[in-house]
Coordinates of C-alpha atoms and ligand atoms in Angstrom, one line a residue:
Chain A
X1 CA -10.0 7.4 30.1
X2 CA -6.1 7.8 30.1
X3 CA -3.7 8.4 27.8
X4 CA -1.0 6.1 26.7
X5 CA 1.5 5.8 24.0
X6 CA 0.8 2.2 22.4
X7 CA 1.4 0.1 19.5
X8 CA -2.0 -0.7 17.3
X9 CA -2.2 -4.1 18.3
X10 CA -2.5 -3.2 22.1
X11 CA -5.1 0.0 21.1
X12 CA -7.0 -2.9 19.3
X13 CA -6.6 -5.8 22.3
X14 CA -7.1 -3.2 25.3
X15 CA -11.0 -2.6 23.5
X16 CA -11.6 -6.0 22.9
X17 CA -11.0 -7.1 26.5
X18 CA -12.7 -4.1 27.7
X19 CA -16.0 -5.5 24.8
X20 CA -16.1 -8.7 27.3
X21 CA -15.4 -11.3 24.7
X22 CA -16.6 -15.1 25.7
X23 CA -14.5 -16.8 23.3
X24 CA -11.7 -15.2 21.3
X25 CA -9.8 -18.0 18.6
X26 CA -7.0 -16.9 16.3
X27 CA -4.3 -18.5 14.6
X28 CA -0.6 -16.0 13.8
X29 CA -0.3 -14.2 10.8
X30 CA 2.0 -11.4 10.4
X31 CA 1.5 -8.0 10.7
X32 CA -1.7 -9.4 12.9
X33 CA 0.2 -11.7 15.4
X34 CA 0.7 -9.4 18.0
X35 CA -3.0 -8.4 18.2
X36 CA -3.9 -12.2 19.8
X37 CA -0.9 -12.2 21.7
X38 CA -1.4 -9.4 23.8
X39 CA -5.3 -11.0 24.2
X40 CA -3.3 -14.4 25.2
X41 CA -0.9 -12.3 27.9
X42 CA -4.4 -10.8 28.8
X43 CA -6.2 -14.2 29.2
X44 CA -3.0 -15.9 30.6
X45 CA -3.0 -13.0 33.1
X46 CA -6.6 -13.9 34.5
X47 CA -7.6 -10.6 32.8
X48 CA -10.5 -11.9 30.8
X49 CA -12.9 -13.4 33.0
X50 CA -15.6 -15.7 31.5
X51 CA -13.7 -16.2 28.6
X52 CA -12.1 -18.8 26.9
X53 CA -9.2 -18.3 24.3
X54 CA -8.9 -21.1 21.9
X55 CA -5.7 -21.3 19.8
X56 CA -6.5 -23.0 16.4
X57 CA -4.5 -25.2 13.9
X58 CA -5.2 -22.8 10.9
X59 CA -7.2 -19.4 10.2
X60 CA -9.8 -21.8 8.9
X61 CA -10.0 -23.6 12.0
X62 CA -10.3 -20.3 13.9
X63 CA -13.2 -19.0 11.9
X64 CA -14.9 -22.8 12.3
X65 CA -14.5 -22.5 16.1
X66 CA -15.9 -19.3 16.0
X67 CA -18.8 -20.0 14.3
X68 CA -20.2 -22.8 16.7
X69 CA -18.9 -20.5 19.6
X70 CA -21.0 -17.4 18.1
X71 CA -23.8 -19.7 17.5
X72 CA -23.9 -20.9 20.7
X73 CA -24.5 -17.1 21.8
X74 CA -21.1 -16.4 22.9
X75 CA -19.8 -12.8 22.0
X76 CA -16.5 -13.8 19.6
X77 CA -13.1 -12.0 18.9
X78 CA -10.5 -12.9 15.9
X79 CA -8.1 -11.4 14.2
X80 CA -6.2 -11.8 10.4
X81 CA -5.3 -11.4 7.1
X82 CA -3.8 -11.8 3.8
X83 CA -3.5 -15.7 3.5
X84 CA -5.4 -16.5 6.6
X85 CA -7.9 -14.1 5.8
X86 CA -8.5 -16.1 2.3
X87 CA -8.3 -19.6 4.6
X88 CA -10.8 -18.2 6.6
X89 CA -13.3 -17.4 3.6
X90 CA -15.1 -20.8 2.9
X91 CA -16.5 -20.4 6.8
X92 CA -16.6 -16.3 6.8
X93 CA -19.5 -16.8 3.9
X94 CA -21.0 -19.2 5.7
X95 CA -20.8 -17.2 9.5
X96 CA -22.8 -13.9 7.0
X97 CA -25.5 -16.6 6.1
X98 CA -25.8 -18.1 9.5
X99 CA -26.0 -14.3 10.5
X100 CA -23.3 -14.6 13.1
X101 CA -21.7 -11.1 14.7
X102 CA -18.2 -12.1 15.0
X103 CA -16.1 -8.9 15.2
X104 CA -12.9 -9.4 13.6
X105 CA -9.9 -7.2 12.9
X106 CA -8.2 -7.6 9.9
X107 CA -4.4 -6.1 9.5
X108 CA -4.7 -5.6 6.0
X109 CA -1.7 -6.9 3.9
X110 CA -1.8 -8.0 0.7
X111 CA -1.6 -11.2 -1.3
X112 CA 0.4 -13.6 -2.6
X113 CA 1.6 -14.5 -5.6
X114 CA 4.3 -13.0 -5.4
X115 CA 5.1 -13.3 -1.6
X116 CA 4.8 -10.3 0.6
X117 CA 4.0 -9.7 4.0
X118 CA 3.6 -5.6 3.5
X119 CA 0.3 -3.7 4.0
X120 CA -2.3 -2.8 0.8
X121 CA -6.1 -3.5 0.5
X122 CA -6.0 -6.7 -1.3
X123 CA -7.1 -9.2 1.5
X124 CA -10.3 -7.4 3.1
X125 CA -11.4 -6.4 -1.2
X126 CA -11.2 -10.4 -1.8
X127 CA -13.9 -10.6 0.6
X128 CA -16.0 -7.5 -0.8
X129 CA -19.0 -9.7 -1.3
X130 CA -19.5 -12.1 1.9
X131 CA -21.9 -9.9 3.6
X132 CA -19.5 -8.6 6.3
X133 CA -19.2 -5.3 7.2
X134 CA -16.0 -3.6 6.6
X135 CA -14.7 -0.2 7.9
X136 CA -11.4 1.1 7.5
X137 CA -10.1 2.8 10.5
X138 CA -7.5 6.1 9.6
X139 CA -5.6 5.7 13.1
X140 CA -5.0 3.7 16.4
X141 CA -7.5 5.8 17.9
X142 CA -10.3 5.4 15.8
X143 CA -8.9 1.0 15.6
X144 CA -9.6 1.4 19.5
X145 CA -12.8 3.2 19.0
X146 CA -14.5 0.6 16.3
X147 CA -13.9 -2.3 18.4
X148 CA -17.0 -1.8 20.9
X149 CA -18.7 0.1 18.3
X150 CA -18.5 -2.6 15.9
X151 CA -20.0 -5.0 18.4
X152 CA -22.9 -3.0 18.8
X153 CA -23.2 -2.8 15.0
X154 CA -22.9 -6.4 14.7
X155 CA -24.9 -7.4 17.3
X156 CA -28.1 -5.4 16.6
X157 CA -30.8 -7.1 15.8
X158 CA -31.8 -5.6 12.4
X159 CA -28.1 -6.4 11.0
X160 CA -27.0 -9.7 12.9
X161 CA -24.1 -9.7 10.3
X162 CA -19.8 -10.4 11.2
X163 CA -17.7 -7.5 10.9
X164 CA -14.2 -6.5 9.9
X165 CA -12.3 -3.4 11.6
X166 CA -9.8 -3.3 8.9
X167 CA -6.6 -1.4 9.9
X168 CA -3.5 -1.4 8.0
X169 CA -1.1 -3.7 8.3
X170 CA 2.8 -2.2 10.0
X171 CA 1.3 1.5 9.7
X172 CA -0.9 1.2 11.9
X173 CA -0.5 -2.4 13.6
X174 CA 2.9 -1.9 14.7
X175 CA 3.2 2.5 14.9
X176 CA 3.2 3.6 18.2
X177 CA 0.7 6.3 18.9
X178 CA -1.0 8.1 21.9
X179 CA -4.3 6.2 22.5
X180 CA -7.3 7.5 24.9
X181 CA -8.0 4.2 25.9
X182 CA -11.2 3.1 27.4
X183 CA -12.4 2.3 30.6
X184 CA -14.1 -0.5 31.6
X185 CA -16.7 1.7 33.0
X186 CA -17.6 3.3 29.7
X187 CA -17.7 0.4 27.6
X188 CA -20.0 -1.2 29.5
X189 CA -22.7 1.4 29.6
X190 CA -22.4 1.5 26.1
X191 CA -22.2 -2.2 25.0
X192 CA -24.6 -4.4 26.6
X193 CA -24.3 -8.1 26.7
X194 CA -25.0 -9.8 23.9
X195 CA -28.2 -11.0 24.0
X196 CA -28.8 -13.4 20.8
X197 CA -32.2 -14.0 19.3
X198 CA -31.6 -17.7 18.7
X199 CA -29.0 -19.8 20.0
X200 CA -28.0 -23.4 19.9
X201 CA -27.9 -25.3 23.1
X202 CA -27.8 -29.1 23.9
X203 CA -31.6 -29.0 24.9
X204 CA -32.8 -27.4 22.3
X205 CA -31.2 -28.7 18.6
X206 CA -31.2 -26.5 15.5
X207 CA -29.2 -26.4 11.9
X208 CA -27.4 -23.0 12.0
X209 CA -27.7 -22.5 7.5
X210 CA -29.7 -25.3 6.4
X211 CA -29.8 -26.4 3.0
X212 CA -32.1 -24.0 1.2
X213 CA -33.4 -25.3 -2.1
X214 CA -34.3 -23.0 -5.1
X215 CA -37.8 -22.4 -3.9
X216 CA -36.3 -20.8 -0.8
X217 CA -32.9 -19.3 -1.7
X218 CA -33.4 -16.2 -3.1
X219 CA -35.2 -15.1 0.0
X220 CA -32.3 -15.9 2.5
X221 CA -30.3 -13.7 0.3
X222 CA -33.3 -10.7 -0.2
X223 CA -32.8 -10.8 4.2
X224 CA -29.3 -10.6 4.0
X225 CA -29.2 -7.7 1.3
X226 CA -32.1 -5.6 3.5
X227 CA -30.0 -6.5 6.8
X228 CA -26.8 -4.6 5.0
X229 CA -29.0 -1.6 3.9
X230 CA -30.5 -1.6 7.4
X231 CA -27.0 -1.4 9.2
X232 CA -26.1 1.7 7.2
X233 CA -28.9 3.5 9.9
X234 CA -27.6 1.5 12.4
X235 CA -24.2 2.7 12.0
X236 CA -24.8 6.4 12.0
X237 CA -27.0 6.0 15.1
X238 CA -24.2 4.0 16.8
X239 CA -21.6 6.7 15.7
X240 CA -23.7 9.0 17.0
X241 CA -24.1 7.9 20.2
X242 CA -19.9 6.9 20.3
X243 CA -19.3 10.9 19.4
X244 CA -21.8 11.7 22.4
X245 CA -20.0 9.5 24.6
X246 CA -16.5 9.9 24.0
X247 CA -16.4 13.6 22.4
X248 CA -14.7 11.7 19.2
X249 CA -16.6 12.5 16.3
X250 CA -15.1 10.0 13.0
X251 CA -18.1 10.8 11.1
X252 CA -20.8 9.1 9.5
X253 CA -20.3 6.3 6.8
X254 CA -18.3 8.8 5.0
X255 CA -16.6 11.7 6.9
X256 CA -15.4 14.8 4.7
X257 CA -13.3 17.7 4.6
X258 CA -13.7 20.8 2.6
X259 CA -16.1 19.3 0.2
X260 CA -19.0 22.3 0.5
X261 CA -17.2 24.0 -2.2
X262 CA -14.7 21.9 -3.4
X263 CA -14.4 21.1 -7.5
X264 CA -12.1 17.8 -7.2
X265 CA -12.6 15.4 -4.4
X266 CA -9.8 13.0 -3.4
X267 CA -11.2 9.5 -2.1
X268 CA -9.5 7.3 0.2
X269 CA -9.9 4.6 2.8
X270 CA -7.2 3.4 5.7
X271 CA -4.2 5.5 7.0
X272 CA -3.3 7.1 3.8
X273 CA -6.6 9.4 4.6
X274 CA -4.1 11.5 7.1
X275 CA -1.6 11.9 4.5
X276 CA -3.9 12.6 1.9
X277 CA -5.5 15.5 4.3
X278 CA -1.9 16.7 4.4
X279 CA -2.1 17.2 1.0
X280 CA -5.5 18.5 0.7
X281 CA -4.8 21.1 3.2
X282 CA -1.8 22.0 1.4
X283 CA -3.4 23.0 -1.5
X284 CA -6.4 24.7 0.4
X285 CA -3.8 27.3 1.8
X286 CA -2.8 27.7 -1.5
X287 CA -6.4 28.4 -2.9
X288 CA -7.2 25.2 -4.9
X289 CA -11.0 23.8 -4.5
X290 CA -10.0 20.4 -3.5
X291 CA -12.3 18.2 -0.5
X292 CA -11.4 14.7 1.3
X293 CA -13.8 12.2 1.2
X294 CA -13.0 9.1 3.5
X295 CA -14.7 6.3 3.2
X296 CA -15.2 4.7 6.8
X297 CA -17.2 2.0 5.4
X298 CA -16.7 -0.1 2.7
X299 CA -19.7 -2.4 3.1
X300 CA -22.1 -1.5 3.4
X301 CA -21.2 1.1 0.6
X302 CA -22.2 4.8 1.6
X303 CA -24.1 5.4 -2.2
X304 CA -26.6 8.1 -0.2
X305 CA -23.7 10.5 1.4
X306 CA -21.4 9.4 -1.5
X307 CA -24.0 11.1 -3.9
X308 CA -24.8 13.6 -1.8
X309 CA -21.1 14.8 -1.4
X310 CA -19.5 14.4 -4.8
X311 CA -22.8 16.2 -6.4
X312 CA -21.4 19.3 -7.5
X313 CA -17.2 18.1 -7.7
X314 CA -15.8 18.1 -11.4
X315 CA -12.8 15.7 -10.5
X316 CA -12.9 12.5 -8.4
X317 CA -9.7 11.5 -7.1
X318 CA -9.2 7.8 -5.9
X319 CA -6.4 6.2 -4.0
X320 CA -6.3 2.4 -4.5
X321 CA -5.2 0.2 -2.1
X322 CA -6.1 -3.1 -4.0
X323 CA -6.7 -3.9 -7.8
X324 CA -9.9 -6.0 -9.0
X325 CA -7.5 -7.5 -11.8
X326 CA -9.0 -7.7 -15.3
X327 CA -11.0 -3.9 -14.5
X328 CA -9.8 -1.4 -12.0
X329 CA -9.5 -0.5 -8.5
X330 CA -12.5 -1.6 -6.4
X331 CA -13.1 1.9 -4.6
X332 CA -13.4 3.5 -8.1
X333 CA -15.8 0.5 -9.3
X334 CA -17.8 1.3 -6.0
X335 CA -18.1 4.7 -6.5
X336 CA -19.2 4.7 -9.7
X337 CA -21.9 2.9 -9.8
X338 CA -23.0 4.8 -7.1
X339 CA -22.4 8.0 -9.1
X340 CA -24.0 6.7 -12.0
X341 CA -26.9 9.0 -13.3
X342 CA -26.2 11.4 -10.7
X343 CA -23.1 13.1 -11.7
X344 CA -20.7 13.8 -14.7
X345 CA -17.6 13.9 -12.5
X346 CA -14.7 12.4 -13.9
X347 CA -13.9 9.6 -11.9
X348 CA -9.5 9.4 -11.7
X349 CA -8.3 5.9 -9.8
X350 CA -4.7 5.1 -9.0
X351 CA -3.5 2.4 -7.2
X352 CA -0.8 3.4 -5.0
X353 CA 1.5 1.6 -2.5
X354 CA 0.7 -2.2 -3.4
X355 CA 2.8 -4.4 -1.5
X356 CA 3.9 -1.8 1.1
X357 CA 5.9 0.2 -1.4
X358 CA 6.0 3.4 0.3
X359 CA 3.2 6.4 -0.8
X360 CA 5.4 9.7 -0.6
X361 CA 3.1 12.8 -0.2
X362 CA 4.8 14.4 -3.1
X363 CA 3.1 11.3 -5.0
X364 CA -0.4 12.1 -3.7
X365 CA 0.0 15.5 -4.5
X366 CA 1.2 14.5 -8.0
X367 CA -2.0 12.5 -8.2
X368 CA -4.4 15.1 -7.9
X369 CA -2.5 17.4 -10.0
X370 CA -2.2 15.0 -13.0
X371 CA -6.0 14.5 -12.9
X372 CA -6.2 18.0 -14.5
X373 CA -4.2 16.6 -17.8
X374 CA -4.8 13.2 -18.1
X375 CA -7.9 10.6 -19.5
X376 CA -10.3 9.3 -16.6
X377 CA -9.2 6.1 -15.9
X378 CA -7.1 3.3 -13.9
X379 CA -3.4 4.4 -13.5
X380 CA -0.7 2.8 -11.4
X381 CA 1.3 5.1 -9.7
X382 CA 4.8 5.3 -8.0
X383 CA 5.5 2.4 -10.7
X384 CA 9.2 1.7 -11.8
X385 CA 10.7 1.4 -15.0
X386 CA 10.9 -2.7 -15.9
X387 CA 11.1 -5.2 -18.2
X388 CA 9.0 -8.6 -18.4
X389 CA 11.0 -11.2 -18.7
X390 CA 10.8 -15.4 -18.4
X391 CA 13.7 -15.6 -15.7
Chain B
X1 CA -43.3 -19.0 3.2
X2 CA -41.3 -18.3 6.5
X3 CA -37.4 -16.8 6.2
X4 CA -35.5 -18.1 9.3
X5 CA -32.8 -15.7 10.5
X6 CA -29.4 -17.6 9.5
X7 CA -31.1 -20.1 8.0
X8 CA -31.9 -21.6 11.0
X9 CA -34.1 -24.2 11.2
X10 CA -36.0 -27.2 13.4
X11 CA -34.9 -30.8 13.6
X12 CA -36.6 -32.8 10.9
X13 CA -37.0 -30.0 8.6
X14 CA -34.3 -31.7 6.6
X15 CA -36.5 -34.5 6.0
X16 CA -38.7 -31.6 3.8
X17 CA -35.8 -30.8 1.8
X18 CA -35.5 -33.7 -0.6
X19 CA -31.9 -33.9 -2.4
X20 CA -32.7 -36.7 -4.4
X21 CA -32.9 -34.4 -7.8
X22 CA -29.0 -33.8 -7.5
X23 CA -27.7 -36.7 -8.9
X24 CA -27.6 -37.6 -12.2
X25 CA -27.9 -41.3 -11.9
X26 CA -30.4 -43.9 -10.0
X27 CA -29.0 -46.9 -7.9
X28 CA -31.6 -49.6 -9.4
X29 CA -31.3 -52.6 -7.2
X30 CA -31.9 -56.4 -8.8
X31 CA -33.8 -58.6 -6.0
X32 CA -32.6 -61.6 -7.6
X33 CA -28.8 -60.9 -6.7
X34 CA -28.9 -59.0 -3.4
X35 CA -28.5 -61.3 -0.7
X36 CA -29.3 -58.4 2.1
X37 CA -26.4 -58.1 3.1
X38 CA -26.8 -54.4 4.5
X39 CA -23.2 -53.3 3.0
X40 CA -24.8 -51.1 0.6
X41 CA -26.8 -49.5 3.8
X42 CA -23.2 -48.9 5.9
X43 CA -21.7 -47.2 2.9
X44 CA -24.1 -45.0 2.0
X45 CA -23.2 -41.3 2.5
X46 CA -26.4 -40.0 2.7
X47 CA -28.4 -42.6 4.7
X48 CA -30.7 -43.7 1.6
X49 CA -30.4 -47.2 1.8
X50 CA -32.3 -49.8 3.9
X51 CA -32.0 -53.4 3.9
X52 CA -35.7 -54.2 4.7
X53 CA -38.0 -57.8 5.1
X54 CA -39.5 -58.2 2.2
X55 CA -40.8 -61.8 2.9
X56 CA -40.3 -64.8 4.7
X57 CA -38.7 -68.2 3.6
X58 CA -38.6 -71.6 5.5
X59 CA -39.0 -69.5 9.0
X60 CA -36.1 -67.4 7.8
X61 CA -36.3 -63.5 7.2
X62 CA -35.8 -62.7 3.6
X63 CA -34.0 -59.1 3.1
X64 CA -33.4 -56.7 0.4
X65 CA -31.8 -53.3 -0.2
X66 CA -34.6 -50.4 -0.7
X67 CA -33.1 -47.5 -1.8
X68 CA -35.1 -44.0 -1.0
X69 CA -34.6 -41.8 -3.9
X70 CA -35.9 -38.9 -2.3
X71 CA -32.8 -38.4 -1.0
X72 CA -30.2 -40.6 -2.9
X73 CA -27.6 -38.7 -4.4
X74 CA -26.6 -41.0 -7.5
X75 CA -22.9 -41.0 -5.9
X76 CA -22.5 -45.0 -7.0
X77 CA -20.6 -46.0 -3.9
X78 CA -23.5 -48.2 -3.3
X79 CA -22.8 -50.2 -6.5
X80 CA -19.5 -50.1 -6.0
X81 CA -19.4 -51.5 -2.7
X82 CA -21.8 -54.7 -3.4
X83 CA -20.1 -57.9 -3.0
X84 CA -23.1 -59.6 -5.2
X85 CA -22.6 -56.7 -7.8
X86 CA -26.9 -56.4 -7.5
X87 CA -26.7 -52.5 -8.1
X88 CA -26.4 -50.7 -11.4
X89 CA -26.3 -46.8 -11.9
X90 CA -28.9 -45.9 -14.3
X91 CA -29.4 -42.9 -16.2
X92 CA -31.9 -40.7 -15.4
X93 CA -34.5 -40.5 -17.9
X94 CA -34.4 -36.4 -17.8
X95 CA -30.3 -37.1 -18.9
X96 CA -30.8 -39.2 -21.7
X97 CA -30.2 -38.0 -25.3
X98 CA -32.6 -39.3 -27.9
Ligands
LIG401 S1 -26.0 -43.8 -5.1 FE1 -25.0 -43.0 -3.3 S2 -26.5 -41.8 -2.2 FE2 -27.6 -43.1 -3.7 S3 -28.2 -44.9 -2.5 FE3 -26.2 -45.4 -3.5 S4 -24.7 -44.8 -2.0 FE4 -26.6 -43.9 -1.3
LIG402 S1 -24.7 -54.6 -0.8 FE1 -25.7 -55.6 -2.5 S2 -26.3 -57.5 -1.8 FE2 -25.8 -56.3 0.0 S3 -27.8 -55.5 0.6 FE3 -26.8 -54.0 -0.7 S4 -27.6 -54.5 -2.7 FE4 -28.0 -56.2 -1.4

């Protein structure tokens, strides 16, 4: 293990080389590009043996190529967002079905209309429902760290689902920070080769997601559902073992700070968890009950831990990255319904820092202080004063 | 009942999964106008159509278009696509209003 000072998308390329990857297929989107381009140097450099690195006409053509390369038993790399991530949908619900681990990191940004290229929560939310894993990493450390870990996940054979290391978009992607990165060595005797239960070969013919009429439906869908619920084990055991083997502990599905005794918790997901731990720790010194609850992952949704550490709060505090327009913001939505009949918190959610507008601490701190005054509910925060006008 | 992982599943087990409830129309074929020409069967998306021998005539094949609806769709193209116009799209019986 050595230290370096890197930019995210070289903490996330170094691991996925290190994860030997058979066939790795991408197409550029910004804040993402870089990611695949230091995997192309890599390739280009004779780095990644047995591997071949496929550049595609679109995102949707990426995810395609992926899908027959996954199916063939190959172990599969991408990475996206945003627009591409949205191209890529139509095939991403299909590669869930067809039960396909493709590990794929997404550099969150958000959506259009109106254009923007900044980082929020918007893309990796749109695809809440595919049956893809999602955890949000808080750092380039723990970006590096998922990569191999999210193989394993993915590649088990109770879960045999894709999975997205989402990692913000320019905070993270493009920060320079000092990375333990991995050694060949290590990674190795932690992630096997993948050894898939059924593939497709030129011998031996199959249909990868046949057509499944309504007396047979409902049943691919009950396997998909248990395969979710049965990756939330498999993720604590393979965090488990990751903590054992590196020393770096990122916690369960959740992870949490001062929460034994804490009467608000603040809930948030991506790199605004370190800032919000600022903040929390802030008003710790200064004798206020308040706890951190990050969520690692967002699907499957943590409901056990959730409960079990926001059982006694009075005040939930969420940080929004996204908006599920016509109700609220999704992490709030989550959580609720997971709460529901278990406690009579008040549930607070404010979307913050949509479209890469900038989330000063003194706004996080305001936050959790206004909770105290105002009406549960969905707030906007860090908003400017405008008028709506036609031109 | 067996749940394949990824829906996964052997060749021929498509021939089990009939689609021919999708459509909402039947290609009905008139033997009196199809010549057996077999453009019907090249157009056909789904396969469905086969110009068979249905008889013989002066030492000379006599061929017609057969149309399996256990799979036919009810797209049309067939009927559009016959030079001899034999083919008319029928509504299914389940579709009509009384
Ligand atoms: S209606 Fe369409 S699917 Fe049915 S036989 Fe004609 S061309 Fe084929
Ligand atoms: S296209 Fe018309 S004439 Fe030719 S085989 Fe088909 S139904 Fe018969």
């Amino acid at each position: 293990m050595v230290r370096k000072v890197v930019r995210g998308f070289y903490a996330v390329a170094h691991a996925v080389k290190l994860c030997r990857p058979n066939v790795i297929c991408a197409y550029p989107i910004t804040p993402q590009t870089e990611i695949v381009e230091n995997l192309a140097a890599m390739y280009a450099n004779g780095e990644l043996e047995n591997c071949e690195y496929i550049t595609a006409e679109s995102e949707f053509g990426a995810a395609s190529i992926l899908v027959g390369a996954s199916a063939t038993g190959a172990r599969t790399f991408t990475a996206t967002c945003s627009q591409g991530l949205i191209l890529m949908s139509e095939v991403l619900w299909n590669a869930a079905g067809m039960r396909l681990p493709i590990v794929m990191v997404i550099a969150n940004r958000s959506l259009s209309a109106p254009l923007s290229i900044w980082n929020d929560h918007q893309d990796s939310m749109a695809m809440r429902d595919a049956c893809i894993m999602q955890v949000y990493v808080e750092n380039n450390q723990e970006a590096h760290d998922m990569i191999p870990q999210a193989y394993k996940i993915a590649e088990n054979r109770d879960v045999m689902l894709p999975f997205m290391v989402c990692m913000d978009g320019y905070k993270l992607t493009h920060a320079y920070e000092p990375v333990d990165l991995l050694d060949q060595e290590t990674v190795d005797k932690f992630l096997p080769p993948y050894d898939p239960p059924i593939k497709l070969t030129t011998k031996d013919p199959l249909t990868f997601g046949c057509y499944a009429p309504p007396h047979c439906y409902m049943e691919f869908r009950v396997v998909m559902q248990r395969a979710m619920e049965r990756a939330k084990k498999v993720m604590e055991d393979v965090f488990e073992e990751w903590a054992g083997l590196t020393g770096r502990n990122w916690g369960g599905l959740i992870a949490t700070d001062h929460m034994e005794d804490a009467e608000v918790a603040v809930v948030a997901m991506g790199s605004v968890v370190g800032l919000v731990r600022d903040v929390v720790e802030e008003m710790r010194k200064e004798g206020k009950k308040v706890g951190l609850v990050k969520i690692r992952s967002f699907r499957p949704f943590p409901v056990e831990d959730l409960r079990k550490a926001l059982k006694d709060v009075e005040r939930i505090v969420v940080f929004e990255r996204a908006v599920s327009f016509g109700h609220e913001g999704p992490v709030a939505m989550e959580l609720k319904s997971a709460l529901f009949g278990h406690s009579d918190a008040k549930v607070y959610s404010f979307a913050v820092g949509l479209g890469g507008r900038d989330i000063p601490k003194q706004l996080v701190r305001k936050c959790i202080e206004k909770s105290e005054e105002i009406e549960p509910g969905f707030y906007f925060e860090g908003v400017k004063d405008f008028e709506e006008v036609i031109v | 009942m067996k749940i394949t992982l990824g829906a996964v599943s052997k060749p021929y087990t498509s021939l089990k999964m009939k689609t021919g409830d999708w459509g909402t129309h039947w290609p009905k074929v008139d033997e009196e106008l199809c010549t057996g020409c077999g453009t019907c069967e090249m157009f056909c998306p789904d396969m469905c159509i086969e110009v068979v021998k249905v008889g013989e005539e002066n030492g000379k094949e006599i061929k017609k278009a057969k149309v399996n609806y256990d799979y036919c769709k009810g797209c049309g193209i067939c009927a559009e696509v016959c030079p001899t116009k034999a083919i008319k799209m029928e509504l299914k019986d389940i579709y009509k209003v009384i």
